Amino acid sequence: MNAEELKSLQAPLKQKYKDQPETAMVTLKANARIGEGITCKIETGKALVVAGLHPATGGDGLSLCSGDMLLEALVACAGVTLRAVATAIGVNLHDATISAEGDLDFRGTLGVSKAAPVGLKSIVFISIWKAMQIKNN
């Protein structure tokens, strides 16, 4: 894809975000669940991970947005760390879920509004886990 093709692809989105600024706000989400051993399974919905433009910036939806990948990396890191720390201190985790959400205003990414930030505006991180303490003799 060259610059002209990209501009052509993004032009209607830019106009939409100028006319309807609220449509430029998208919340990205990522989820993970602890796995066997010291692992964490990230729910991507894609077998092969390829990064590309988010649909809100003209992407075709077949590639992961790097913002999605960032959130997935955060939940993976938290899941692996939670499992490792629990294992190290003798806590048996029965289940754990870790979620992250990030808000983006794509007007900033596309240069539609100087008032809109480029990239993630905020990230919300949620961890829910169930554990049973293992008693040492």
Coordinates of N, CA, C and O in Angstrom, one line a residue:
M1 N 0.8 -1.2 0.0 CA 0.0 0.0 0.0 C 0.9 1.2 0.0 O 1.8 1.3 0.8
N2 N 0.6 2.2 -0.9 CA 1.4 3.4 -0.9 C 0.6 4.5 -0.2 O -0.5 4.3 0.3
A3 N 1.3 5.7 -0.1 CA 0.7 6.8 0.6 C -0.7 7.2 0.1 O -1.6 7.5 0.9
E4 N -0.8 7.3 -1.2 CA -2.1 7.7 -1.8 C -3.2 6.7 -1.5 O -4.3 7.1 -1.2
E5 N -2.9 5.4 -1.6 CA -3.9 4.4 -1.2 C -4.3 4.5 0.2 O -5.5 4.4 0.5
L6 N -3.4 4.8 1.1 CA -3.7 4.9 2.5 C -4.5 6.2 2.7 O -5.5 6.1 3.5
K7 N -4.2 7.3 2.1 CA -5.0 8.5 2.2 C -6.4 8.3 1.7 O -7.3 8.7 2.4
S8 N -6.5 7.6 0.6 CA -7.8 7.3 0.1 C -8.7 6.4 1.0 O -9.9 6.6 1.2
L9 N -8.0 5.5 1.6 CA -8.7 4.6 2.5 C -9.1 5.3 3.8 O -10.2 5.1 4.3
Q10 N -8.3 6.2 4.3 CA -8.6 6.9 5.5 C -9.4 8.2 5.4 O -10.0 8.6 6.4
A11 N -9.5 8.7 4.2 CA -10.3 10.0 4.0 C -11.7 9.9 4.6 O -12.1 10.8 5.3
P12 N -12.5 8.8 4.2 CA -13.9 8.8 4.8 C -13.9 8.7 6.3 O -14.8 9.2 7.0
L13 N -12.9 8.0 6.9 CA -12.9 7.9 8.3 C -12.5 9.2 9.0 O -13.2 9.6 10.0
K14 N -11.6 9.9 8.4 CA -11.2 11.2 8.9 C -12.4 12.2 8.9 O -12.7 12.9 9.8
Q15 N -13.2 12.1 7.8 CA -14.3 13.0 7.7 C -15.4 12.6 8.7 O -16.0 13.5 9.3
K16 N -15.6 11.3 8.9 CA -16.6 10.8 9.9 C -16.2 11.3 11.2 O -17.0 11.7 12.0
Y17 N -14.9 11.2 11.6 CA -14.4 11.6 12.9 C -14.5 13.1 13.1 O -14.7 13.6 14.2
K18 N -14.4 13.9 12.0 CA -14.6 15.3 12.1 C -16.1 15.7 12.4 O -16.4 16.5 13.2
D19 N -16.9 15.0 11.7 CA -18.4 15.2 11.8 C -19.0 14.6 13.0 O -19.9 15.2 13.6
Q20 N -18.5 13.5 13.4 CA -19.0 12.8 14.6 C -17.9 12.3 15.5 O -17.5 11.1 15.5
P21 N -17.3 13.2 16.3 CA -16.1 12.9 17.1 C -16.3 11.7 18.0 O -15.4 11.0 18.3
E22 N -17.5 11.5 18.5 CA -17.8 10.4 19.4 C -17.5 9.0 18.8 O -17.2 8.0 19.5
T23 N -17.6 8.9 17.4 CA -17.4 7.6 16.8 C -15.9 7.3 16.7 O -15.6 6.1 16.4
A24 N -15.0 8.2 17.0 CA -13.6 7.9 17.0 C -13.1 7.2 18.3 O -12.0 6.7 18.3
M25 N -13.9 7.2 19.3 CA -13.6 6.5 20.6 C -13.9 5.1 20.5 O -15.0 4.7 20.2
V26 N -12.8 4.2 20.7 CA -13.0 2.8 20.7 C -12.3 2.2 21.9 O -11.2 2.7 22.3
T27 N -12.9 1.3 22.6 CA -12.3 0.6 23.7 C -11.8 -0.7 23.3 O -12.5 -1.6 22.8
L28 N -10.4 -0.9 23.4 CA -9.8 -2.2 23.1 C -9.9 -3.1 24.3 O -9.8 -2.6 25.4
K29 N -9.9 -4.4 24.1 CA -10.0 -5.3 25.3 C -9.1 -6.5 25.1 O -8.8 -6.9 23.9
A30 N -8.6 -7.0 26.1 CA -7.8 -8.2 26.1 C -8.1 -9.1 27.3 O -8.4 -8.5 28.4
N31 N -8.0 -10.4 27.2 CA -8.3 -11.3 28.3 C -7.3 -12.4 28.3 O -6.8 -12.8 27.3
A32 N -7.0 -12.9 29.5 CA -6.1 -14.1 29.6 C -6.6 -14.9 30.8 O -7.3 -14.5 31.7
R33 N -6.1 -16.2 30.8 CA -6.4 -17.1 31.9 C -5.2 -17.9 32.1 O -4.5 -18.3 31.2
I34 N -4.9 -18.1 33.4 CA -3.7 -18.8 33.8 C -3.8 -20.2 33.2 O -4.8 -20.8 33.1
G35 N -2.6 -20.7 32.8 CA -2.6 -22.1 32.2 C -1.8 -23.0 33.1 O -1.6 -22.8 34.3
E36 N -1.4 -24.1 32.5 CA -0.6 -25.1 33.2 C 0.8 -24.6 33.5 O 1.4 -23.8 32.7
G37 N 1.4 -25.0 34.6 CA 2.7 -24.5 34.9 C 2.8 -23.0 35.1 O 1.9 -22.4 35.6
I38 N 3.8 -22.4 34.6 CA 3.9 -21.0 34.6 C 3.6 -20.4 33.3 O 4.5 -19.9 32.5
T39 N 2.3 -20.5 32.9 CA 1.9 -20.0 31.6 C 0.6 -19.2 31.7 O 0.0 -19.2 32.7
C40 N 0.3 -18.4 30.7 CA -0.9 -17.7 30.6 C -1.4 -17.7 29.2 O -0.6 -17.3 28.3
K41 N -2.6 -18.1 29.0 CA -3.2 -18.1 27.6 C -3.9 -16.8 27.3 O -4.8 -16.4 28.0
I42 N -3.4 -16.2 26.3 CA -4.0 -14.9 25.8 C -5.1 -15.3 24.8 O -4.8 -16.0 23.8
E43 N -6.3 -14.7 25.0 CA -7.4 -15.0 24.1 C -7.3 -13.9 22.9 O -7.7 -12.8 23.1
T44 N -6.7 -14.3 21.8 CA -6.6 -13.4 20.7 C -7.7 -13.6 19.6 O -8.0 -12.7 18.9
G45 N -8.1 -14.9 19.5 CA -9.1 -15.2 18.4 C -8.4 -15.4 17.1 O -9.0 -15.5 16.1
K46 N -7.1 -15.3 17.0 CA -6.3 -15.4 15.8 C -5.2 -16.5 16.0 O -4.5 -16.5 17.0
A47 N -5.1 -17.4 15.0 CA -4.0 -18.4 15.1 C -2.7 -17.8 14.8 O -1.7 -18.1 15.5
L48 N -2.6 -17.0 13.8 CA -1.4 -16.4 13.4 C -1.5 -14.9 13.7 O -2.5 -14.3 13.2
V49 N -0.6 -14.4 14.4 CA -0.7 -13.0 14.8 C 0.1 -12.1 13.9 O 1.3 -12.3 13.7
V50 N -0.6 -11.2 13.2 CA 0.0 -10.3 12.3 C -0.5 -8.9 12.7 O -1.7 -8.7 12.8
A51 N 0.4 -7.9 12.9 CA 0.0 -6.6 13.3 C -0.3 -5.8 12.0 O 0.3 -5.9 11.0
G52 N -1.3 -4.9 12.2 CA -1.7 -4.0 11.1 C -2.5 -2.9 11.6 O -2.7 -2.7 12.8
L53 N -3.1 -2.2 10.7 CA -4.0 -1.0 11.1 C -5.3 -1.5 11.7 O -5.9 -2.5 11.2
H54 N -5.7 -0.8 12.7 CA -7.0 -1.0 13.3 C -8.1 -0.6 12.3 O -7.9 0.3 11.5
P55 N -9.2 -1.3 12.3 CA -10.3 -0.9 11.3 C -10.7 0.6 11.4 O -11.1 1.2 10.4
A56 N -10.6 1.1 12.6 CA -10.9 2.5 12.8 C -9.9 3.5 12.1 O -10.2 4.7 12.1
T57 N -8.8 3.0 11.6 CA -7.9 3.8 10.9 C -7.7 3.3 9.4 O -6.7 3.6 8.8
G58 N -8.6 2.4 9.0 CA -8.6 2.0 7.6 C -8.1 0.5 7.5 O -8.0 0.0 6.3
G59 N -7.8 -0.2 8.6 CA -7.4 -1.6 8.5 C -8.5 -2.5 8.0 O -9.7 -2.1 8.2
D60 N -8.2 -3.6 7.5 CA -9.2 -4.6 7.0 C -9.7 -5.5 8.1 O -10.6 -6.3 7.8
G61 N -9.2 -5.4 9.3 CA -9.7 -6.3 10.4 C -9.1 -7.6 10.5 O -9.4 -8.4 11.3
L62 N -8.2 -7.9 9.5 CA -7.6 -9.3 9.5 C -6.3 -9.3 10.3 O -5.8 -10.4 10.6
S63 N -5.8 -8.2 10.6 CA -4.5 -8.1 11.4 C -4.8 -7.5 12.8 O -5.8 -6.7 12.9
L64 N -4.0 -7.9 13.7 CA -4.1 -7.3 15.1 C -3.6 -5.9 15.1 O -2.5 -5.6 14.5
C65 N -4.3 -5.0 15.8 CA -3.8 -3.7 16.1 C -2.7 -3.8 17.2 O -2.8 -4.6 18.1
S66 N -1.7 -3.0 17.1 CA -0.6 -3.0 18.1 C -1.2 -2.6 19.5 O -0.6 -3.0 20.5
G67 N -2.2 -1.8 19.5 CA -2.9 -1.5 20.8 C -3.4 -2.7 21.4 O -3.3 -3.0 22.6
D68 N -4.1 -3.6 20.6 CA -4.6 -4.9 21.1 C -3.4 -5.7 21.6 O -3.5 -6.3 22.7
M69 N -2.4 -5.8 20.9 CA -1.2 -6.6 21.3 C -0.6 -6.0 22.6 O -0.2 -6.8 23.4
L70 N -0.6 -4.7 22.8 CA -0.1 -4.2 24.0 C -0.9 -4.6 25.2 O -0.4 -5.1 26.2
L71 N -2.2 -4.6 25.1 CA -3.1 -5.0 26.1 C -2.9 -6.5 26.4 O -2.9 -7.0 27.5
E72 N -2.8 -7.3 25.3 CA -2.6 -8.7 25.5 C -1.3 -9.0 26.2 O -1.2 -9.9 27.0
A73 N -0.2 -8.2 25.9 CA 1.1 -8.4 26.5 C 0.9 -8.1 28.0 O 1.5 -8.8 28.9
L74 N 0.2 -7.0 28.4 CA 0.0 -6.7 29.8 C -0.7 -7.8 30.5 O -0.3 -8.1 31.6
V75 N -1.8 -8.3 30.0 CA -2.5 -9.4 30.7 C -1.7 -10.7 30.8 O -1.7 -11.4 31.8
A76 N -0.9 -10.9 29.7 CA 0.0 -12.1 29.7 C 1.0 -12.0 30.8 O 1.3 -12.9 31.6
C77 N 1.6 -10.8 30.9 CA 2.7 -10.5 31.9 C 2.1 -10.7 33.3 O 2.7 -11.3 34.2
A78 N 0.9 -10.1 33.5 CA 0.3 -10.2 34.8 C -0.1 -11.6 35.2 O 0.1 -12.1 36.3
G79 N -0.6 -12.4 34.2 CA -1.0 -13.8 34.4 C 0.2 -14.7 34.8 O 0.2 -15.5 35.7
V80 N 1.3 -14.5 34.0 CA 2.5 -15.3 34.3 C 3.1 -14.9 35.6 O 3.5 -15.8 36.4
T81 N 3.1 -13.6 35.9 CA 3.7 -13.1 37.2 C 2.8 -13.6 38.4 O 3.3 -14.1 39.4
L82 N 1.5 -13.6 38.2 CA 0.6 -14.1 39.3 C 0.8 -15.5 39.5 O 1.0 -16.0 40.7
R83 N 0.9 -16.3 38.5 CA 1.1 -17.8 38.6 C 2.5 -18.0 39.3 O 2.6 -18.9 40.1
A84 N 3.5 -17.3 38.8 CA 4.9 -17.5 39.4 C 4.9 -17.2 40.8 O 5.5 -17.9 41.6
V85 N 4.4 -16.0 41.2 CA 4.4 -15.6 42.6 C 3.6 -16.6 43.5 O 4.0 -17.0 44.6
A86 N 2.4 -16.9 43.0 CA 1.6 -17.9 43.8 C 2.3 -19.2 44.0 O 2.3 -19.8 45.1
T87 N 3.0 -19.7 42.9 CA 3.7 -20.9 43.0 C 4.9 -20.8 44.0 O 5.1 -21.6 44.9
A88 N 5.6 -19.6 43.9 CA 6.7 -19.4 44.8 C 6.4 -19.3 46.3 O 7.1 -19.8 47.1
I89 N 5.2 -18.8 46.6 CA 4.8 -18.7 48.0 C 3.8 -19.8 48.5 O 3.3 -19.7 49.6
G90 N 3.6 -20.8 47.6 CA 2.8 -21.9 48.1 C 1.3 -21.7 48.0 O 0.6 -22.4 48.8
V91 N 0.8 -20.8 47.2 CA -0.6 -20.6 47.0 C -1.1 -21.4 45.8 O -0.5 -21.2 44.7
N92 N -2.1 -22.2 46.0 CA -2.7 -22.9 44.8 C -3.8 -22.1 44.2 O -4.8 -22.0 44.8
L93 N -3.5 -21.6 43.0 CA -4.5 -20.9 42.3 C -5.5 -21.8 41.6 O -5.1 -22.7 40.8
H94 N -6.8 -21.7 41.9 CA -7.8 -22.5 41.3 C -8.2 -21.9 39.9 O -8.4 -22.7 39.0
D95 N -8.2 -20.6 39.9 CA -8.6 -19.9 38.7 C -8.2 -18.5 38.8 O -8.1 -17.9 39.9
A96 N -8.0 -17.9 37.6 CA -7.7 -16.4 37.6 C -8.0 -15.9 36.2 O -7.7 -16.6 35.2
T97 N -8.5 -14.7 36.2 CA -8.7 -14.0 34.9 C -8.1 -12.6 35.1 O -8.2 -12.0 36.1
I98 N -7.6 -12.2 34.0 CA -6.9 -10.9 34.0 C -7.5 -10.2 32.7 O -7.5 -10.7 31.6
S99 N -7.9 -8.9 32.9 CA -8.5 -8.2 31.8 C -7.8 -6.8 31.7 O -7.5 -6.2 32.8
A100 N -7.7 -6.3 30.5 CA -7.2 -4.9 30.4 C -8.1 -4.3 29.3 O -8.4 -4.9 28.3
E101 N -8.4 -3.0 29.5 CA -9.1 -2.2 28.5 C -8.4 -0.9 28.3 O -7.9 -0.3 29.2
G102 N -8.3 -0.5 27.0 CA -7.6 0.8 26.7 C -8.5 1.7 25.8 O -9.0 1.2 24.8
D103 N -8.6 2.9 26.2 CA -9.4 3.9 25.4 C -8.5 4.6 24.4 O -7.5 5.2 24.8
L104 N -9.0 4.7 23.2 CA -8.3 5.4 22.1 C -9.2 6.4 21.5 O -10.4 6.0 21.2
D105 N -8.8 7.6 21.1 CA -9.5 8.5 20.3 C -8.8 8.6 18.9 O -7.7 9.2 18.8
F106 N -9.3 7.9 17.9 CA -8.6 7.8 16.7 C -8.5 9.1 15.9 O -7.8 9.2 14.9
R107 N -9.2 10.2 16.4 CA -9.0 11.5 15.7 C -7.5 11.9 15.9 O -7.0 12.5 15.0
G108 N -6.9 11.6 17.1 CA -5.5 11.9 17.3 C -4.6 11.1 16.4 O -3.6 11.7 15.8
T109 N -4.9 9.8 16.3 CA -4.0 9.0 15.4 C -4.0 9.4 14.0 O -3.0 9.3 13.3
L110 N -5.2 9.8 13.5 CA -5.3 10.2 12.1 C -5.1 11.7 11.9 O -5.2 12.2 10.8
G111 N -4.7 12.4 12.9 CA -4.4 13.9 12.8 C -5.7 14.7 12.5 O -5.6 15.8 11.9
V112 N -6.8 14.2 12.9 CA -8.1 15.0 12.6 C -8.3 16.1 13.7 O -8.8 17.2 13.3
S113 N -7.8 15.9 14.9 CA -7.9 16.9 15.9 C -6.6 16.9 16.8 O -6.2 15.9 17.3
K114 N -6.1 18.2 16.9 CA -4.9 18.3 17.7 C -5.2 18.2 19.2 O -4.3 17.9 20.0
A115 N -6.5 18.3 19.5 CA -6.9 18.2 20.9 C -7.0 16.8 21.4 O -6.9 16.4 22.6
A116 N -7.1 15.8 20.4 CA -7.2 14.4 20.7 C -5.8 13.8 20.8 O -5.0 14.0 20.0
P117 N -5.6 13.0 21.9 CA -4.2 12.4 22.1 C -4.0 11.3 21.0 O -4.9 10.7 20.5
V118 N -2.7 11.1 20.7 CA -2.3 10.0 19.9 C -2.1 8.8 20.8 O -1.3 8.9 21.8
G119 N -2.7 7.7 20.4 CA -2.4 6.5 21.2 C -3.4 6.3 22.3 O -4.5 7.0 22.4
L120 N -3.1 5.4 23.2 CA -4.0 5.0 24.3 C -4.1 6.2 25.3 O -3.1 6.8 25.7
K121 N -5.4 6.6 25.6 CA -5.6 7.6 26.6 C -5.6 7.1 28.0 O -5.1 7.8 28.9
S122 N -6.1 5.9 28.2 CA -6.1 5.3 29.5 C -6.2 3.8 29.4 O -6.6 3.2 28.4
I123 N -5.7 3.1 30.4 CA -5.8 1.6 30.5 C -6.4 1.3 31.8 O -5.9 1.8 32.9
V124 N -7.3 0.4 31.8 CA -7.9 -0.2 33.0 C -7.5 -1.6 33.1 O -7.6 -2.4 32.1
F125 N -7.1 -2.0 34.3 CA -6.5 -3.4 34.5 C -7.3 -4.0 35.6 O -7.5 -3.5 36.7
I126 N -7.8 -5.2 35.3 CA -8.6 -6.0 36.3 C -8.1 -7.4 36.5 O -7.8 -8.1 35.5
S127 N -8.0 -7.8 37.7 CA -7.5 -9.2 38.0 C -8.5 -9.8 39.0 O -8.7 -9.2 40.0
I128 N -9.0 -11.0 38.7 CA -9.8 -11.7 39.6 C -9.3 -13.1 39.7 O -9.0 -13.8 38.7
W129 N -9.0 -13.6 40.9 CA -8.5 -14.9 41.1 C -9.0 -15.5 42.4 O -9.5 -14.9 43.3
K130 N -9.0 -16.9 42.3 CA -9.5 -17.7 43.5 C -8.3 -18.6 43.9 O -7.6 -19.2 43.0
A131 N -8.0 -18.6 45.2 CA -6.8 -19.4 45.6 C -7.2 -20.1 46.9 O -8.1 -19.8 47.6
M132 N -6.4 -21.2 47.1 CA -6.5 -21.9 48.4 C -5.1 -22.0 48.9 O -4.2 -22.5 48.2
Q133 N -4.9 -21.6 50.1 CA -3.6 -21.6 50.8 C -3.2 -23.1 51.1 O -4.0 -23.8 51.6
I134 N -2.0 -23.5 50.7 CA -1.5 -24.8 51.0 C -0.7 -24.7 52.3 O 0.2 -23.9 52.5
K135 N -1.2 -25.5 53.3 CA -0.5 -25.4 54.6 C 0.8 -26.2 54.6 O 0.8 -27.4 54.1
N136 N 1.8 -25.6 55.2 CA 3.1 -26.3 55.3 C 3.1 -27.1 56.6 O 2.6 -26.6 57.6
N137 N 3.7 -28.2 56.6 CA 3.8 -29.0 57.9 C 5.0 -28.6 58.7 O 6.0 -28.4 58.3

